[in-house]
Short mmCIF file of N, CA and C in Angstrom, two decimals:
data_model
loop_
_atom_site.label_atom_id
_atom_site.label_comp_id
_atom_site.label_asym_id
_atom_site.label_seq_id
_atom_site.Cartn_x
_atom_site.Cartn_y
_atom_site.Cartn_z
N UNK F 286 0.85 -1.18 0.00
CA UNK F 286 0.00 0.00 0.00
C UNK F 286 0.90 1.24 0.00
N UNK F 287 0.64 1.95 -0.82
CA UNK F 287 1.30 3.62 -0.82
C UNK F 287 1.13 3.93 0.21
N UNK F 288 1.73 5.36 0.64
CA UNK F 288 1.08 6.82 1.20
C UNK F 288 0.11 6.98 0.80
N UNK F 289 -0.33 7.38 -0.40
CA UNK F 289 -1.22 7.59 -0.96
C UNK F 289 -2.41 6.88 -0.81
N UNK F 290 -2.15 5.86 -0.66
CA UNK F 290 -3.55 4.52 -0.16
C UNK F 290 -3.40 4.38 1.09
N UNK F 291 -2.79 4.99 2.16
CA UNK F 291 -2.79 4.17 3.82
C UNK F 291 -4.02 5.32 3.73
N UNK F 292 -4.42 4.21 5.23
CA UNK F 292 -5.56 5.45 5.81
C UNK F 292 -4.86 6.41 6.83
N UNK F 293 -6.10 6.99 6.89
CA UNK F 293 -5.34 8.21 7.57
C UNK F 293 -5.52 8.07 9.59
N UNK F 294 -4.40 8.14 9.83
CA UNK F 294 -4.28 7.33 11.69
C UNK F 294 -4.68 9.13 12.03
N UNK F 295 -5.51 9.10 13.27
CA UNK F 295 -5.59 9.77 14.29
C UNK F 295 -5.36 9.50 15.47
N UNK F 296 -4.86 9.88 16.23
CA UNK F 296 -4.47 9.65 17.79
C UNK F 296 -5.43 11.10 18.58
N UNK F 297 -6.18 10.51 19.10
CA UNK F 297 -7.00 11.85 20.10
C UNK F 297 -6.68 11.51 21.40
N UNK F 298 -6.05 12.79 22.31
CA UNK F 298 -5.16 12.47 23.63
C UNK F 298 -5.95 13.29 24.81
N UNK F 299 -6.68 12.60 25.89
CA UNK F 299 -6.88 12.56 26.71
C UNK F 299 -6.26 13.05 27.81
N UNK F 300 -5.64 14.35 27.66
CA UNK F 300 -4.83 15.11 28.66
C UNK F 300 -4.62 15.07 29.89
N UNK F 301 -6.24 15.02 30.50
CA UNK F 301 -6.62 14.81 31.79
C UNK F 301 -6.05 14.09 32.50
N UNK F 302 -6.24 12.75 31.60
CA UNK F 302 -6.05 11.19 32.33
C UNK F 302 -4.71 11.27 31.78
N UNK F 303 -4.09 11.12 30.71
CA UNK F 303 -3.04 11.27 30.19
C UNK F 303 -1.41 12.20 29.98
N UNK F 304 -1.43 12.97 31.11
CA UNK F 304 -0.67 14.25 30.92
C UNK F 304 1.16 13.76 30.20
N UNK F 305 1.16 12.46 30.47
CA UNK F 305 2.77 11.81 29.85
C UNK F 305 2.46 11.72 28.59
N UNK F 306 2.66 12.44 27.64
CA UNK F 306 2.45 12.24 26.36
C UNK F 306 3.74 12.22 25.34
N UNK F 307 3.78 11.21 24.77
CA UNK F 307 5.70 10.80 24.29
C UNK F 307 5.36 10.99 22.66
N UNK F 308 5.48 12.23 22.64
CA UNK F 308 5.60 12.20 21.17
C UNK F 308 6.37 12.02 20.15
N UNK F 309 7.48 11.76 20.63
CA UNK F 309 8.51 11.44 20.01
C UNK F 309 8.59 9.94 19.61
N UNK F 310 7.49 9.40 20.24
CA UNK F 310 7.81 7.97 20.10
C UNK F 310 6.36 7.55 18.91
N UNK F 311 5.81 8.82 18.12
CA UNK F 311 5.18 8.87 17.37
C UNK F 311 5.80 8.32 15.61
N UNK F 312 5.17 7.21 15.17
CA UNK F 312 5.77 7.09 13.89
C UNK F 312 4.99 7.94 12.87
N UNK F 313 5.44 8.38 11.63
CA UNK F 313 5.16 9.07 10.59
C UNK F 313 3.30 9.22 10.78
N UNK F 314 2.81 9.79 9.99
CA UNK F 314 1.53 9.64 9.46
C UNK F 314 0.56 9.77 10.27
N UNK F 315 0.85 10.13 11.57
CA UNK F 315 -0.33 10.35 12.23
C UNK F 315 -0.63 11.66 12.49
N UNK F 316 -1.79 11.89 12.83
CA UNK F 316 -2.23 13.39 12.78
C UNK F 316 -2.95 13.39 14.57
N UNK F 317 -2.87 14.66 15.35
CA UNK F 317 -2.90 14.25 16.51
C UNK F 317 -3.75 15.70 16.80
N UNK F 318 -4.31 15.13 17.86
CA UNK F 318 -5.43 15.80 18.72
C UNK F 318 -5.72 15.66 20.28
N UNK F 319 -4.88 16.59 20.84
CA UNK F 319 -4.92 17.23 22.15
C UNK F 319 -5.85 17.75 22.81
N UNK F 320 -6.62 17.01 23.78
CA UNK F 320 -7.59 18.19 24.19
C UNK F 320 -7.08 18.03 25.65
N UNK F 321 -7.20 19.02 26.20
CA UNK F 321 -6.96 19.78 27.37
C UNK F 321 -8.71 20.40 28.16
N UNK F 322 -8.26 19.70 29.51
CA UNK F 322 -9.32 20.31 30.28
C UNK F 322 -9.37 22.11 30.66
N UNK F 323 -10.56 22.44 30.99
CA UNK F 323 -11.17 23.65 31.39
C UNK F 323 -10.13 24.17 32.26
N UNK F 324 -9.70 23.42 33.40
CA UNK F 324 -9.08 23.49 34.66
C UNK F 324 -7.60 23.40 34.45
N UNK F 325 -7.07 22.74 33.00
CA UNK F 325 -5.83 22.88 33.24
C UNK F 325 -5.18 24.03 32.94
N UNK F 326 -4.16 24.46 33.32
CA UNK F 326 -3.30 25.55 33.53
C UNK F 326 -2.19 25.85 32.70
N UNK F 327 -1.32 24.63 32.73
CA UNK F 327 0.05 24.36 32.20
C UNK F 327 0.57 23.07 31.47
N UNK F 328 0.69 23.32 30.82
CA UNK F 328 1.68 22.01 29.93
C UNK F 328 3.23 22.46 29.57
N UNK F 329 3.78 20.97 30.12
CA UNK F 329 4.98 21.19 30.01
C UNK F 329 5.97 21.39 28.74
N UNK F 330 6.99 22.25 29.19
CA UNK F 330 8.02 22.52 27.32
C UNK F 330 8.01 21.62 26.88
N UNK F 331 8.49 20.75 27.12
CA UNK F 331 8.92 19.23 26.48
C UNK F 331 7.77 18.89 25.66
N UNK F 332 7.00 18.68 25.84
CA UNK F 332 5.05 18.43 25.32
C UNK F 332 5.00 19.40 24.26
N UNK F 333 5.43 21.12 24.40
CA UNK F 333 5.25 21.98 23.44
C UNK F 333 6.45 21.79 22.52
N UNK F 334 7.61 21.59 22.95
CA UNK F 334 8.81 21.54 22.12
C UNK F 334 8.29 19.94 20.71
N UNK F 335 8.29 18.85 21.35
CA UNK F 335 7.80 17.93 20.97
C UNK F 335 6.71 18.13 20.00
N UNK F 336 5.39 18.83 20.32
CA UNK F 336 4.12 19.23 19.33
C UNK F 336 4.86 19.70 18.10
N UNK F 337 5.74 20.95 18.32
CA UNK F 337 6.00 21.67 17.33
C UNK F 337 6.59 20.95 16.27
N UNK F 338 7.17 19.56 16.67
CA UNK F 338 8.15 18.83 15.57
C UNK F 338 6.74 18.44 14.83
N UNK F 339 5.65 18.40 15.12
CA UNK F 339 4.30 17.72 14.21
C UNK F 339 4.04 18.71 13.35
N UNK F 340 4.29 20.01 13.27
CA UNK F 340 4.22 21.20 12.27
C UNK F 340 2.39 20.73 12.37
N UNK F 341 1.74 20.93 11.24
CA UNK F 341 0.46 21.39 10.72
C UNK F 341 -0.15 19.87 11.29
N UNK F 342 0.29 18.67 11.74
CA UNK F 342 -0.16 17.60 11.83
C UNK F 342 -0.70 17.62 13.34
N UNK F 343 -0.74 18.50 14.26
CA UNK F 343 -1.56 18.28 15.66
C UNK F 343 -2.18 19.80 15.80
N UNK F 344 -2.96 19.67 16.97
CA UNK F 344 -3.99 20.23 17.09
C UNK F 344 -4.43 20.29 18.74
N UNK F 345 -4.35 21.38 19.64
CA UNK F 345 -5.01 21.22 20.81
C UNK F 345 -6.42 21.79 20.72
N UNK F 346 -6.90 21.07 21.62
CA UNK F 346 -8.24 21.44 21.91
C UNK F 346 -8.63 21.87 23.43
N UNK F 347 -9.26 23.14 23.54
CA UNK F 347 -9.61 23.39 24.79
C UNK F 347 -10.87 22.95 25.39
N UNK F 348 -11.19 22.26 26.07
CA UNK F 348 -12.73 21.96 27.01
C UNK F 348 -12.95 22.86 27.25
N UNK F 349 -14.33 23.60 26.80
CA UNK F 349 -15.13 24.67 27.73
C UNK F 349 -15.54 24.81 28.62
N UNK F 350 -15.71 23.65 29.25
CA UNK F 350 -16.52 23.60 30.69
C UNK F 350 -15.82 22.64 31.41
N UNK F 351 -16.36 22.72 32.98
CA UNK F 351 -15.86 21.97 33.90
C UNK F 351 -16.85 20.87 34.16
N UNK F 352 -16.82 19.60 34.73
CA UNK F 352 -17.88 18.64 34.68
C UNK F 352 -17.35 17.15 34.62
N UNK F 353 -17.71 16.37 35.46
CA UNK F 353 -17.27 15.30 35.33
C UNK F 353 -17.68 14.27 34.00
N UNK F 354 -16.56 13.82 33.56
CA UNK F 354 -16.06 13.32 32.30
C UNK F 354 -16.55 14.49 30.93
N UNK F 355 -16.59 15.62 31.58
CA UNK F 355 -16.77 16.42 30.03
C UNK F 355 -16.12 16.69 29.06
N UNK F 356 -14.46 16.42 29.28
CA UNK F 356 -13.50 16.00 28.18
C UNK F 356 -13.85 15.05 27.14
N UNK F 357 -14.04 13.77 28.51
CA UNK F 357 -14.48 12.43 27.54
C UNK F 357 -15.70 12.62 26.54
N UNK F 358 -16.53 13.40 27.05
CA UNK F 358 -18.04 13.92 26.11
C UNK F 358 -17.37 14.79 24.64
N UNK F 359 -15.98 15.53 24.65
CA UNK F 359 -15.44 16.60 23.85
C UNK F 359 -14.92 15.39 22.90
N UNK F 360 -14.50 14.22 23.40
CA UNK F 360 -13.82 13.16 22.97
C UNK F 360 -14.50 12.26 21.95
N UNK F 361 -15.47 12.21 22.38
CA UNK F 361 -16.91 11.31 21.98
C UNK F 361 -17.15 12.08 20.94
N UNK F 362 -17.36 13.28 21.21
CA UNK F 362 -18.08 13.82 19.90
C UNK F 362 -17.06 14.19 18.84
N UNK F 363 -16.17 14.49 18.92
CA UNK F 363 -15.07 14.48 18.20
C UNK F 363 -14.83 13.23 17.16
N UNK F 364 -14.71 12.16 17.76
CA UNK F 364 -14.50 11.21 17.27
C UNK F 364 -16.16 10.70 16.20
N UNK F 365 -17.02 10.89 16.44
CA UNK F 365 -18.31 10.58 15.75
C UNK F 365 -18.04 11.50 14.79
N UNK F 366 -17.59 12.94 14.61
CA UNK F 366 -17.23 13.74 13.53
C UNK F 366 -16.37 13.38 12.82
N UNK F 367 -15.02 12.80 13.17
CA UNK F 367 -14.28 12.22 11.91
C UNK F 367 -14.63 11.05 11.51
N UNK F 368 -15.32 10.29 11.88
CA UNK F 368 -15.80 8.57 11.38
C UNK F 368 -16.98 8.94 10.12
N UNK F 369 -17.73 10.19 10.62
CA UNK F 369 -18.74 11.10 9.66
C UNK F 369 -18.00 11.46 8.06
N UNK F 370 -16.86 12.13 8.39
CA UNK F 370 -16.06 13.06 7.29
C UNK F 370 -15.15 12.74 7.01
N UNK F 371 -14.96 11.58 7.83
CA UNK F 371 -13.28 10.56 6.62
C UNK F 371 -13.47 9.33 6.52
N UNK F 372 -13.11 9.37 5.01
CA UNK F 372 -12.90 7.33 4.85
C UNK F 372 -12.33 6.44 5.49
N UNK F 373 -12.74 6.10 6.48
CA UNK F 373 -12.61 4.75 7.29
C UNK F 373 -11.07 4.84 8.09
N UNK F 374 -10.88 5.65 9.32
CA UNK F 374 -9.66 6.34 9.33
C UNK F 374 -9.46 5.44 10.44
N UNK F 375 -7.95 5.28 10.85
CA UNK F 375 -7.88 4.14 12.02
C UNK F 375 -7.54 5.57 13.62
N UNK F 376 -8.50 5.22 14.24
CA UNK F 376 -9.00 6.00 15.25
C UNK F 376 -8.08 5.65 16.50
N UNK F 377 -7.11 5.98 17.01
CA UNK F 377 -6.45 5.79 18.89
C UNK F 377 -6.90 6.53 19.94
N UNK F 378 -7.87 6.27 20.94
CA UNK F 378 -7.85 7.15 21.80
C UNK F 378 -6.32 6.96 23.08
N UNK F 379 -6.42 7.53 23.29
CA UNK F 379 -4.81 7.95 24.41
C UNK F 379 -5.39 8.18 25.59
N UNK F 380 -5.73 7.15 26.17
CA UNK F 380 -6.60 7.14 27.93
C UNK F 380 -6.28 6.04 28.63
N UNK F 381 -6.22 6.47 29.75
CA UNK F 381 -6.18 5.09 30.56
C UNK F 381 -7.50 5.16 31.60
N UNK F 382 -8.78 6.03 30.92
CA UNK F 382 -10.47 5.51 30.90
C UNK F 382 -10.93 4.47 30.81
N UNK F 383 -11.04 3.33 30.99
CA UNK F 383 -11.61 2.14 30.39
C UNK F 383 -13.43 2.45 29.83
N UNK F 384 -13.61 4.28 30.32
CA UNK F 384 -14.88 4.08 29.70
C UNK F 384 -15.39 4.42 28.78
N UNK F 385 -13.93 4.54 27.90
CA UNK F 385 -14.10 4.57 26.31
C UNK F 385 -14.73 3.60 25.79
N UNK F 386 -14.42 2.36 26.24
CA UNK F 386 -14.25 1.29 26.11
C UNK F 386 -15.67 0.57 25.73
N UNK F 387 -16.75 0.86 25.73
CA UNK F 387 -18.29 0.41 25.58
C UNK F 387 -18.49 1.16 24.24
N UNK F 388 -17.98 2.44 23.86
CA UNK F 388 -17.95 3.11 23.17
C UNK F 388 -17.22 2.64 21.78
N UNK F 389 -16.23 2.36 22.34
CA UNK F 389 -14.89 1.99 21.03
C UNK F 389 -15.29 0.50 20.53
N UNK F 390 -16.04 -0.23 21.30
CA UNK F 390 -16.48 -1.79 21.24
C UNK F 390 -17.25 -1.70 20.00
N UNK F 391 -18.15 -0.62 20.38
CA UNK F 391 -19.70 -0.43 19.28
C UNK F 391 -19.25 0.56 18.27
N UNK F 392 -17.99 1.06 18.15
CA UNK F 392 -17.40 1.50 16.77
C UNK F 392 -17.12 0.60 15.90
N UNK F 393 -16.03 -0.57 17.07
CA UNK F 393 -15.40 -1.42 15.98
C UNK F 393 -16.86 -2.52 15.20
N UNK F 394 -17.56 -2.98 16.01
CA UNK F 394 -18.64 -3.86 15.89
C UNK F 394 -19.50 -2.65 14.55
N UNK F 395 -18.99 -1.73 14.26
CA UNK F 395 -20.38 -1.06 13.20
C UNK F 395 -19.08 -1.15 12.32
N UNK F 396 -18.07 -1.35 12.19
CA UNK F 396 -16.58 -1.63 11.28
C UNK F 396 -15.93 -0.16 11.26
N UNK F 397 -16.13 0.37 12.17
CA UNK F 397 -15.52 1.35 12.46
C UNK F 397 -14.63 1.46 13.49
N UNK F 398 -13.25 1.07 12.73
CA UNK F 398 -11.53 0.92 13.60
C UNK F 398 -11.32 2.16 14.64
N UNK F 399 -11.17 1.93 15.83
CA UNK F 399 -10.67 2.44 16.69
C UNK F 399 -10.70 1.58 18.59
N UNK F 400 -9.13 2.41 19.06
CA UNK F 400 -8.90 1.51 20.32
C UNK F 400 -8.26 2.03 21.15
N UNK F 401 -7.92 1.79 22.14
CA UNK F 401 -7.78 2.76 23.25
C UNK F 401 -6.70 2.31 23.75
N UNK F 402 -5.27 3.12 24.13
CA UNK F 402 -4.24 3.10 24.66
C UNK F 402 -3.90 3.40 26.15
N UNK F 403 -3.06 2.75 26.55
CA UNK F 403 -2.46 3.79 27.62
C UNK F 403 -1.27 4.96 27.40
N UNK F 404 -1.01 4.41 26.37
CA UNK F 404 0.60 4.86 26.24
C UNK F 404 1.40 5.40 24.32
N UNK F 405 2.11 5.95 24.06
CA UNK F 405 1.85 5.84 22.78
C UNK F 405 2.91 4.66 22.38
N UNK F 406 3.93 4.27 23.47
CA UNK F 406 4.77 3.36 22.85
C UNK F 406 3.53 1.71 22.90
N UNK F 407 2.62 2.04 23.27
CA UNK F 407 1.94 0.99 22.88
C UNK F 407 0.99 0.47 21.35
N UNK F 408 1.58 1.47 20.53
CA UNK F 408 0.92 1.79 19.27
C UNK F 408 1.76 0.79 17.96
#
């Protein structure tokens, strides 16, 4: 398969639960999506130094509100929007939530690829 024919990988990162985020241990081709809670404050250089090597390929996202699991709700809907507007894209969430997990079950079961990490060297 080309470049041209792979699908297109997303990784959507769970900040909250997730604040160790190793991007460096990211291989080619993925396109990445940061969301960040209401409440958080600071992210570390290393995290920003690291993003910047992704040039146009990542993306943070801010939570508007405060609320229990309302990231995960920013997450959810996020993810139903690209399964909507791209051809069959292979989906990572970056959580160590397991209550993605009912969610990501009934993606893959409708043949819609996506799965849930702890870690990115687990990719």
């Amino acid at each position: 398969m080309t470049t041209s024919q792979q699908k297109p990988k997303l990784l959507l990162v769970d900040y909250e639960n997730v604040p160790q985020v190793e991007l460096a241990l990211l291989e080619e081709g993925y396109r990445v999506v940061i969301f960040v809670g209401a409440s958080q404050k600071n992210v570390p250089i290393e995290l920003v130094t690291a993003a910047q090597q992704l040039g146009d390929r990542i993306e943070w996202r801010k939570v508007t509100g405060d609320g229990r699991n309302a990231l995960d709700f920013f997450i959810a809907w996020h993810l139903g929007r690209v399964f909507e507007r791209t051809p069959r894209p292979d989906c990572i969430v970056l959580s160590k939530d397991k209550g993605f997990d009912p969610l990501l079950k009934h993606l893959n079961a409708a043949g819609l690829k996506c799965r849930r990490v702890e870690n990115i060297a687990s990719l």
